[in-house]
Short mmCIF file of C-alpha atoms and ligand atoms in Angstrom, two decimals:
data_model
loop_
_atom_site.label_atom_id
_atom_site.label_comp_id
_atom_site.label_asym_id
_atom_site.label_seq_id
_atom_site.Cartn_x
_atom_site.Cartn_y
_atom_site.Cartn_z
CA MET A 65 -98.52 43.30 -183.71
CA ASP A 66 -97.92 41.20 -180.58
CA LYS A 67 -94.23 41.41 -179.78
CA ALA A 68 -94.07 38.44 -177.37
CA LEU A 69 -91.52 35.85 -178.44
CA GLY A 70 -92.80 32.63 -180.03
CA ASP A 71 -91.36 29.14 -179.33
CA ASP A 72 -88.82 29.49 -182.12
CA GLY A 73 -87.45 32.81 -180.92
CA HIS A 74 -89.34 34.86 -183.49
CA ARG A 75 -91.94 37.34 -182.41
CA ALA A 76 -95.27 35.53 -182.04
CA VAL A 77 -98.36 36.09 -184.19
CA PRO A 78 -101.27 38.11 -182.81
CA PRO A 79 -103.35 36.04 -180.35
CA GLY A 80 -106.47 36.20 -182.53
CA GLU A 81 -104.60 34.31 -185.25
CA ARG A 82 -103.79 31.30 -183.10
CA SER A 83 -106.97 29.33 -183.66
CA GLU A 84 -106.78 30.14 -187.35
CA LEU A 85 -103.36 28.56 -187.51
CA MET A 86 -104.56 25.25 -186.16
CA LYS A 87 -105.37 23.17 -189.21
CA ARG A 88 -106.15 24.66 -192.57
CA ILE A 89 -105.79 22.91 -195.90
CA PHE A 90 -105.14 24.54 -199.24
CA SER A 91 -104.81 22.66 -202.50
CA GLY A 92 -105.58 23.15 -206.17
CA VAL A 93 -105.81 21.74 -209.67
CA GLN A 94 -104.99 23.54 -212.93
CA PRO A 95 -107.95 23.90 -215.32
CA THR A 96 -105.98 22.65 -218.31
CA GLY A 97 -108.39 19.87 -219.38
CA ASN A 98 -108.12 16.07 -219.32
CA LEU A 99 -108.56 15.64 -215.55
CA HIS A 100 -107.44 12.07 -215.00
CA LEU A 101 -107.27 9.16 -212.60
CA GLY A 102 -103.94 10.44 -211.22
CA ASN A 103 -105.52 13.77 -210.25
CA TYR A 104 -108.35 11.86 -208.61
CA LEU A 105 -106.34 9.22 -206.73
CA GLY A 106 -103.33 11.41 -205.98
CA ALA A 107 -105.27 14.47 -204.84
CA ILE A 108 -109.04 14.98 -205.06
CA ARG A 109 -110.06 11.68 -203.43
CA ASN A 110 -107.86 12.44 -200.42
CA TRP A 111 -109.40 15.89 -200.05
CA VAL A 112 -112.83 14.31 -199.67
CA GLN A 113 -111.56 12.39 -196.64
CA LEU A 114 -109.81 15.41 -195.13
CA GLN A 115 -112.75 17.82 -195.28
CA SER A 116 -114.23 16.57 -192.02
CA ASP A 117 -111.04 17.20 -190.01
CA TYR A 118 -109.73 20.43 -191.49
CA GLU A 119 -110.92 23.79 -192.64
CA CYS A 120 -110.47 23.30 -196.38
CA ILE A 121 -109.85 25.67 -199.28
CA PHE A 122 -109.83 24.09 -202.73
CA CYS A 123 -108.84 26.25 -205.64
CA ILE A 124 -109.05 26.00 -209.41
CA VAL A 125 -105.70 27.56 -210.22
CA ASP A 126 -106.47 29.41 -213.45
CA LEU A 127 -103.52 31.82 -213.07
CA HIS A 128 -101.20 28.82 -213.03
CA ALA A 129 -102.92 27.42 -216.13
CA ILE A 130 -102.05 30.53 -218.16
CA THR A 131 -98.33 30.06 -217.60
CA LEU A 132 -98.75 28.09 -220.84
CA PRO A 133 -101.03 29.30 -223.67
CA GLN A 134 -104.76 28.51 -223.15
CA ASP A 135 -107.72 29.08 -225.43
CA PRO A 136 -110.06 31.51 -223.56
CA ASP A 137 -113.27 29.51 -224.12
CA GLU A 138 -111.56 26.25 -223.20
CA LEU A 139 -110.11 27.85 -220.06
CA ARG A 140 -113.60 28.90 -218.92
CA ARG A 141 -114.97 25.44 -219.74
CA HIS A 142 -112.16 23.64 -217.92
CA THR A 143 -112.53 25.91 -214.88
CA ARG A 144 -116.17 24.85 -214.57
CA GLU A 145 -115.21 21.24 -215.25
CA VAL A 146 -112.66 21.10 -212.41
CA THR A 147 -115.22 22.70 -210.08
CA ALA A 148 -117.74 20.05 -211.12
CA ALA A 149 -115.11 17.34 -210.51
CA TYR A 150 -114.52 18.54 -206.96
CA VAL A 151 -118.22 18.50 -206.15
CA ALA A 152 -118.94 15.24 -208.01
CA ALA A 153 -116.09 13.54 -206.12
CA GLY A 154 -117.75 14.48 -202.82
CA ILE A 155 -116.32 17.83 -201.75
CA ASP A 156 -119.04 19.75 -199.98
CA PRO A 157 -119.14 23.38 -201.19
CA GLU A 158 -120.87 24.45 -197.98
CA ARG A 159 -118.20 23.04 -195.72
CA CYS A 160 -115.23 23.86 -197.96
CA ILE A 161 -114.30 26.99 -199.87
CA ILE A 162 -114.19 26.27 -203.62
CA PHE A 163 -113.15 29.12 -205.91
CA ASN A 164 -111.02 30.03 -208.91
CA GLN A 165 -107.72 31.73 -208.16
CA SER A 166 -108.11 34.79 -210.42
CA THR A 167 -111.17 35.98 -208.44
CA VAL A 168 -109.01 36.63 -205.37
CA ALA A 169 -106.50 39.40 -206.09
CA GLY A 170 -104.45 38.44 -203.03
CA HIS A 171 -102.83 35.55 -204.93
CA SER A 172 -101.14 37.87 -207.42
CA GLN A 173 -100.39 40.47 -204.75
CA LEU A 174 -98.70 38.06 -202.37
CA SER A 175 -96.88 36.38 -205.24
CA TRP A 176 -95.13 39.69 -206.01
CA LEU A 177 -94.29 40.31 -202.37
CA LEU A 178 -92.84 36.82 -201.94
CA GLY A 179 -91.03 37.04 -205.28
CA CYS A 180 -89.08 39.96 -203.87
CA LEU A 181 -87.50 37.68 -201.29
CA THR A 182 -87.06 34.51 -203.37
CA PRO A 183 -83.50 34.01 -204.62
CA LEU A 184 -83.17 33.04 -208.30
CA GLY A 185 -80.99 30.12 -207.21
CA TRP A 186 -84.02 28.50 -205.54
CA LEU A 187 -86.10 28.81 -208.70
CA ASN A 188 -83.28 27.50 -210.89
CA ARG A 189 -83.48 24.19 -209.04
CA MET A 190 -87.14 23.56 -209.95
CA THR A 191 -87.33 20.47 -212.13
CA GLN A 192 -90.85 21.23 -213.41
CA PHE A 193 -89.67 24.45 -215.01
CA LYS A 194 -86.86 22.60 -216.74
CA GLU A 195 -89.31 19.97 -218.03
CA LYS A 196 -91.94 22.46 -219.18
CA ALA A 197 -89.53 24.97 -220.69
CA GLY A 198 -87.72 22.18 -222.53
CA LYS A 199 -84.93 23.10 -224.89
CA HIS A 200 -86.29 26.61 -225.51
CA ARG A 201 -85.55 27.98 -222.08
CA GLU A 202 -84.88 31.48 -223.35
CA ASN A 203 -88.37 31.64 -224.84
CA ALA A 204 -90.14 30.40 -221.71
CA GLY A 205 -92.35 33.00 -220.02
CA LEU A 206 -91.56 34.73 -216.75
CA GLY A 207 -94.86 33.34 -215.40
CA LEU A 208 -93.70 29.77 -215.95
CA TYR A 209 -90.46 30.53 -214.13
CA ALA A 210 -92.28 32.25 -211.25
CA TYR A 211 -94.94 29.48 -211.10
CA PRO A 212 -93.66 28.07 -207.77
CA VAL A 213 -93.72 31.53 -206.14
CA LEU A 214 -97.40 31.90 -207.08
CA MET A 215 -97.96 28.44 -205.65
CA ALA A 216 -96.30 29.47 -202.38
CA ALA A 217 -98.51 32.58 -202.38
CA ASP A 218 -101.64 30.40 -202.84
CA ILE A 219 -100.82 28.45 -199.72
CA LEU A 220 -99.43 31.22 -197.54
CA LEU A 221 -102.20 33.69 -198.41
CA TYR A 222 -104.49 31.58 -196.20
CA LYS A 223 -101.75 30.57 -193.76
CA ALA A 224 -102.56 26.99 -194.68
CA THR A 225 -100.89 24.41 -192.45
CA HIS A 226 -101.37 21.33 -194.66
CA VAL A 227 -101.26 20.80 -198.42
CA PRO A 228 -102.53 17.47 -199.79
CA VAL A 229 -100.99 16.79 -203.23
CA GLY A 230 -99.53 14.04 -205.41
CA GLU A 231 -95.84 13.28 -205.23
CA ASP A 232 -94.94 15.47 -208.23
CA GLN A 233 -95.63 18.62 -206.19
CA LYS A 234 -93.15 17.80 -203.43
CA GLN A 235 -90.37 20.06 -204.67
CA HIS A 236 -92.75 23.01 -205.03
CA LEU A 237 -93.95 22.51 -201.47
CA GLU A 238 -90.42 22.45 -200.14
CA LEU A 239 -89.90 25.78 -201.86
CA ALA A 240 -93.12 27.15 -200.32
CA ARG A 241 -91.75 26.22 -196.89
CA ASP A 242 -88.43 27.89 -197.69
CA ILE A 243 -90.20 31.05 -198.84
CA ALA A 244 -92.36 31.11 -195.68
CA GLY A 245 -89.18 30.74 -193.62
CA ALA A 246 -87.43 33.51 -195.58
CA PHE A 247 -90.32 35.91 -194.89
CA ASN A 248 -90.44 35.03 -191.21
CA ARG A 249 -86.69 35.51 -190.86
CA ARG A 250 -86.61 38.75 -192.83
CA TYR A 251 -89.20 40.33 -190.54
CA ASP A 252 -88.27 38.36 -187.40
CA LEU A 253 -91.82 37.08 -186.96
CA ALA A 254 -93.51 33.68 -186.82
CA TYR A 255 -96.11 34.98 -189.26
CA PHE A 256 -96.49 32.21 -191.85
CA PRO A 257 -96.81 28.61 -190.67
CA LEU A 258 -94.48 26.25 -192.56
CA PRO A 259 -97.00 24.24 -194.62
CA GLU A 260 -96.82 20.44 -194.32
CA PRO A 261 -97.14 18.40 -197.50
CA GLN A 262 -99.66 15.55 -197.24
CA ILE A 263 -98.78 12.96 -199.85
CA LEU A 264 -101.38 10.37 -199.03
CA GLY A 265 -102.83 7.07 -200.14
CA ALA A 266 -101.67 4.21 -202.31
CA ALA A 267 -101.49 6.17 -205.57
CA THR A 268 -99.33 9.22 -204.99
CA ARG A 269 -97.79 8.81 -208.45
CA VAL A 270 -100.03 7.14 -211.04
CA MET A 271 -98.07 6.33 -214.17
CA SER A 272 -99.01 6.47 -217.87
CA LEU A 273 -100.88 3.45 -219.24
CA ARG A 274 -98.52 3.50 -222.24
CA ASP A 275 -95.24 3.84 -220.35
CA GLY A 276 -94.87 2.79 -216.73
CA THR A 277 -91.85 5.04 -216.28
CA SER A 278 -93.60 8.35 -217.02
CA LYS A 279 -96.29 10.03 -214.99
CA MET A 280 -99.94 9.97 -216.08
CA SER A 281 -100.37 13.53 -217.27
CA LYS A 282 -102.99 15.90 -218.70
CA SER A 283 -100.58 16.99 -221.41
CA ASP A 284 -99.57 13.58 -222.78
CA PRO A 285 -100.48 13.73 -226.49
CA SER A 286 -101.87 10.17 -226.34
CA ASP A 287 -105.32 9.93 -224.76
CA TYR A 288 -104.60 6.20 -224.30
CA SER A 289 -101.97 7.13 -221.70
CA ARG A 290 -104.60 8.17 -219.16
CA ILE A 291 -108.10 7.45 -217.87
CA ASN A 292 -109.98 10.74 -217.91
CA MET A 293 -112.51 11.42 -215.19
CA THR A 294 -115.15 11.90 -217.89
CA ASP A 295 -114.38 8.76 -219.94
CA ASP A 296 -117.39 6.48 -220.45
CA ALA A 297 -117.32 2.78 -219.55
CA ASP A 298 -116.41 1.59 -223.06
CA THR A 299 -113.51 4.03 -223.30
CA VAL A 300 -112.16 3.01 -219.87
CA ALA A 301 -112.37 -0.67 -220.84
CA LEU A 302 -110.64 -0.03 -224.17
CA LYS A 303 -107.83 2.02 -222.59
CA ILE A 304 -107.18 -0.62 -219.92
CA ARG A 305 -107.27 -3.41 -222.52
CA ARG A 306 -104.68 -1.51 -224.57
CA ALA A 307 -102.55 -0.60 -221.54
CA LYS A 308 -98.94 -1.74 -221.90
CA THR A 309 -97.97 -4.82 -219.88
CA ASP A 310 -95.29 -7.48 -220.05
CA PRO A 311 -95.65 -11.20 -220.87
CA GLU A 312 -95.30 -12.45 -217.26
CA PRO A 313 -98.36 -13.13 -215.07
CA ILE A 314 -99.07 -11.08 -211.93
CA PRO A 315 -96.54 -12.19 -209.29
CA GLU A 316 -97.67 -13.67 -205.97
CA ASP A 317 -94.97 -11.73 -204.18
CA VAL A 318 -95.21 -7.95 -204.44
CA GLU A 319 -91.38 -7.64 -204.44
CA ALA A 320 -91.35 -9.30 -207.86
CA LEU A 321 -93.04 -6.20 -209.34
CA GLU A 322 -89.64 -4.53 -209.09
CA GLY A 323 -88.37 -3.80 -212.60
CA ARG A 324 -91.86 -4.26 -214.09
CA PRO A 325 -93.12 -0.65 -214.14
CA GLU A 326 -96.29 -1.24 -216.20
CA ALA A 327 -97.37 -4.23 -214.12
CA ALA A 328 -96.60 -2.34 -210.90
CA ASN A 329 -98.67 0.61 -212.10
CA LEU A 330 -101.77 -1.46 -212.94
CA VAL A 331 -101.51 -3.36 -209.65
CA GLY A 332 -101.14 -0.02 -207.86
CA ILE A 333 -104.18 1.46 -209.59
CA TYR A 334 -106.24 -1.61 -208.74
CA GLY A 335 -105.12 -1.40 -205.13
CA ALA A 336 -105.92 2.30 -204.86
CA LEU A 337 -109.38 1.84 -206.36
CA ALA A 338 -110.16 -1.22 -204.20
CA ASN A 339 -108.50 0.17 -201.04
CA LEU A 340 -106.04 -2.74 -200.99
CA SER A 341 -102.27 -2.71 -200.72
CA ARG A 342 -100.20 -3.87 -203.70
CA ALA A 343 -99.24 -6.95 -201.67
CA GLU A 344 -102.91 -7.81 -201.18
CA VAL A 345 -103.62 -7.41 -204.89
CA CYS A 346 -100.66 -9.69 -205.68
CA ARG A 347 -101.94 -12.29 -203.23
CA GLN A 348 -105.38 -12.13 -204.84
CA TYR A 349 -104.20 -12.24 -208.49
CA GLY A 350 -100.79 -13.97 -208.19
CA GLY A 351 -100.23 -16.37 -211.10
CA LYS A 352 -103.10 -14.93 -213.19
CA GLY A 353 -102.47 -13.42 -216.62
CA PHE A 354 -103.16 -9.80 -217.49
CA ALA A 355 -106.23 -10.57 -219.63
CA ASP A 356 -108.30 -11.57 -216.57
CA PHE A 357 -106.77 -8.91 -214.37
CA LYS A 358 -107.46 -6.14 -216.88
CA LYS A 359 -111.10 -7.21 -217.17
CA ASP A 360 -111.52 -6.92 -213.37
CA LEU A 361 -109.56 -3.67 -213.30
CA SER A 362 -111.80 -2.05 -215.90
CA ASP A 363 -114.96 -3.19 -214.07
CA LEU A 364 -113.56 -1.73 -210.87
CA ALA A 365 -112.45 1.55 -212.53
CA VAL A 366 -115.87 1.96 -214.14
CA SER A 367 -117.69 1.25 -210.87
CA VAL A 368 -115.63 3.87 -208.97
CA MET A 369 -115.14 6.53 -211.66
CA GLY A 370 -118.38 6.06 -213.65
CA PRO A 371 -120.74 7.73 -211.16
CA ILE A 372 -118.29 10.60 -210.58
CA GLY A 373 -117.88 11.20 -214.32
CA ALA A 374 -121.66 11.12 -214.84
CA GLU A 375 -122.21 13.60 -211.99
CA MET A 376 -119.49 15.86 -213.43
CA GLN A 377 -121.27 15.88 -216.81
CA ARG A 378 -124.57 16.67 -215.10
CA LEU A 379 -123.05 19.56 -213.13
CA VAL A 380 -121.27 21.14 -216.10
CA SER A 381 -124.57 21.16 -217.94
CA GLU A 382 -125.77 23.50 -215.17
CA PRO A 383 -123.17 26.30 -215.36
CA GLY A 384 -125.38 28.55 -213.19
CA TYR A 385 -125.02 26.15 -210.26
CA VAL A 386 -121.26 25.81 -210.73
CA ASP A 387 -120.79 29.58 -211.06
CA ASP A 388 -122.76 30.14 -207.85
CA ILE A 389 -120.39 27.82 -206.00
CA LEU A 390 -117.38 29.74 -207.35
CA ARG A 391 -118.90 33.14 -206.59
CA ARG A 392 -119.68 32.21 -203.00
CA GLY A 393 -116.27 30.56 -202.62
CA ALA A 394 -114.53 33.70 -203.88
CA GLU A 395 -116.36 35.85 -201.34
CA ARG A 396 -115.30 33.57 -198.50
CA ALA A 397 -111.71 33.28 -199.75
CA ASN A 398 -111.45 37.04 -200.21
CA GLU A 399 -112.46 37.67 -196.61
CA ILE A 400 -109.43 35.74 -195.37
CA ALA A 401 -107.09 36.90 -198.14
CA GLU A 402 -107.77 40.62 -197.73
CA ARG A 403 -107.17 40.43 -194.00
CA HIS A 404 -103.84 38.66 -194.49
CA ILE A 405 -102.71 40.96 -197.31
CA LYS A 406 -103.33 43.92 -195.06
CA GLU A 407 -101.25 42.32 -192.29
CA VAL A 408 -98.44 41.51 -194.71
CA HIS A 409 -98.45 45.09 -196.04
CA ASP A 410 -98.18 46.34 -192.47
CA ILE A 411 -95.32 43.97 -191.70
CA ILE A 412 -93.40 44.98 -194.84
CA GLY A 413 -94.04 48.68 -194.30
CA LEU A 414 -96.24 49.34 -197.32
CA LEU A 415 -98.15 52.43 -196.33
CA ARG A 416 -101.96 52.34 -196.48
CA PRO A 417 -102.78 56.01 -196.03
P1 TYM B 278 -101.96 19.67 -211.27
O1 TYM B 278 -103.13 20.39 -211.84
O2 TYM B 278 -100.87 19.22 -212.20
O3 TYM B 278 -102.44 18.37 -210.52
C1 TYM B 278 -103.43 18.42 -209.53
C2 TYM B 278 -103.14 17.41 -208.44
O4 TYM B 278 -103.06 16.09 -208.99
C3 TYM B 278 -101.83 15.48 -208.59
N1 TYM B 278 -101.37 14.61 -209.70
C4 TYM B 278 -101.08 13.31 -209.58
N2 TYM B 278 -101.12 12.48 -208.51
C5 TYM B 278 -100.77 11.19 -208.72
N3 TYM B 278 -100.40 10.70 -209.94
C6 TYM B 278 -100.34 11.50 -211.03
N4 TYM B 278 -99.99 11.02 -212.22
C7 TYM B 278 -100.70 12.88 -210.86
N5 TYM B 278 -100.76 13.94 -211.72
C8 TYM B 278 -101.16 14.99 -210.99
C9 TYM B 278 -100.88 16.63 -208.37
O5 TYM B 278 -99.82 16.26 -207.53
C10 TYM B 278 -101.79 17.66 -207.75
O6 TYM B 278 -101.94 17.43 -206.35
N6 TYM B 278 -98.99 23.07 -209.15
C11 TYM B 278 -100.20 22.29 -208.94
C12 TYM B 278 -101.43 23.13 -208.67
C13 TYM B 278 -101.29 24.10 -207.56
C14 TYM B 278 -101.28 23.81 -206.19
C15 TYM B 278 -101.18 25.07 -205.52
C16 TYM B 278 -101.36 22.63 -205.45
C17 TYM B 278 -101.19 25.46 -207.69
N7 TYM B 278 -101.12 26.04 -206.46
C18 TYM B 278 -101.13 25.16 -204.14
C19 TYM B 278 -101.31 22.74 -204.06
C20 TYM B 278 -101.20 23.98 -203.42
C21 TYM B 278 -100.45 21.49 -210.19
O7 TYM B 278 -99.99 21.78 -211.25
O8 TYM B 278 -101.33 20.48 -210.05
#
């Protein structure tokens, strides 16, 4: 270990690591089914843009998925489906590493090591645990509670510097930074970079089509609450037609969307799909009723999402191709992960005789 002092007073990382620390992205999606427009606009679409400027690692986080019960066959199917979604959306499996989390043992290993220096108080603040555990907190699994530590391990295992996600992951990323800082302080080293959240684009929080105050989510019992990436054109049109709105027309002034969550959500979705700001959408549609707007919105959604959904279906019908991508991705991810796990073991003092 290089003992020279880094800028922040901690001992610096070995020189060979410097270039690796420059710009590396890690992000992931849980294979829990019903991939939707929020996952696409809030995350996957941004990754496609970022792949030319960063070294990118995109994971299908199957170990996170099992923090809640999953049917084994469905879990396998959804893992292939998320992989297909990445590729269909335009992520290049040659340029980027695409793999499923459980194939790289380092995620579980680092999660334990980081768990040993994460105070319970930090985990008790996590709002997602409170939401998912609900009223039956005592029956919630340890995995669900430790979920954010595994997420920190995902990112830190590769010493990722940037993490592009939707807004709902912000609190987890702050925790990942805190955990990285705790490790660095404990061992007086600048070993882990503090990962930067990248919450990008016009649709960082896409809301439910049935309730503009709750997030579009894979687990909403109503399929009408979301547009799935695999919905066909008729289904998309029907869901948008049925989407909740209010009786007022679209305002000319974007400020007037305040207090109209459903209208604001549909305008936001249109803007994100058309690469326009909400203000531009309001200028274009101001004074028009929702019937016309919804017709245009469904045409636009179908034109953007239709080809991606069709390509996803085509890819999942070729599981051999998808599995090859995951196998190759796991090999590449493991190369980095094993090296870092060894370094972390050395730092902690875990003997490798
Ligand atoms: P997950 O599977 O819930 O969601 C995947 C990505 O989609 C984003 N997202 C949304 N964006 C905008 N509007 C929405 N309604 C919406 N719903 C979901 C999420 O913010 C996310 O970027 N904990 C993560 C998975 C994860 C991870 C990681 C992410 C595990 N380890 C390490 C980054 C780095 C999750 O449950 O995502």
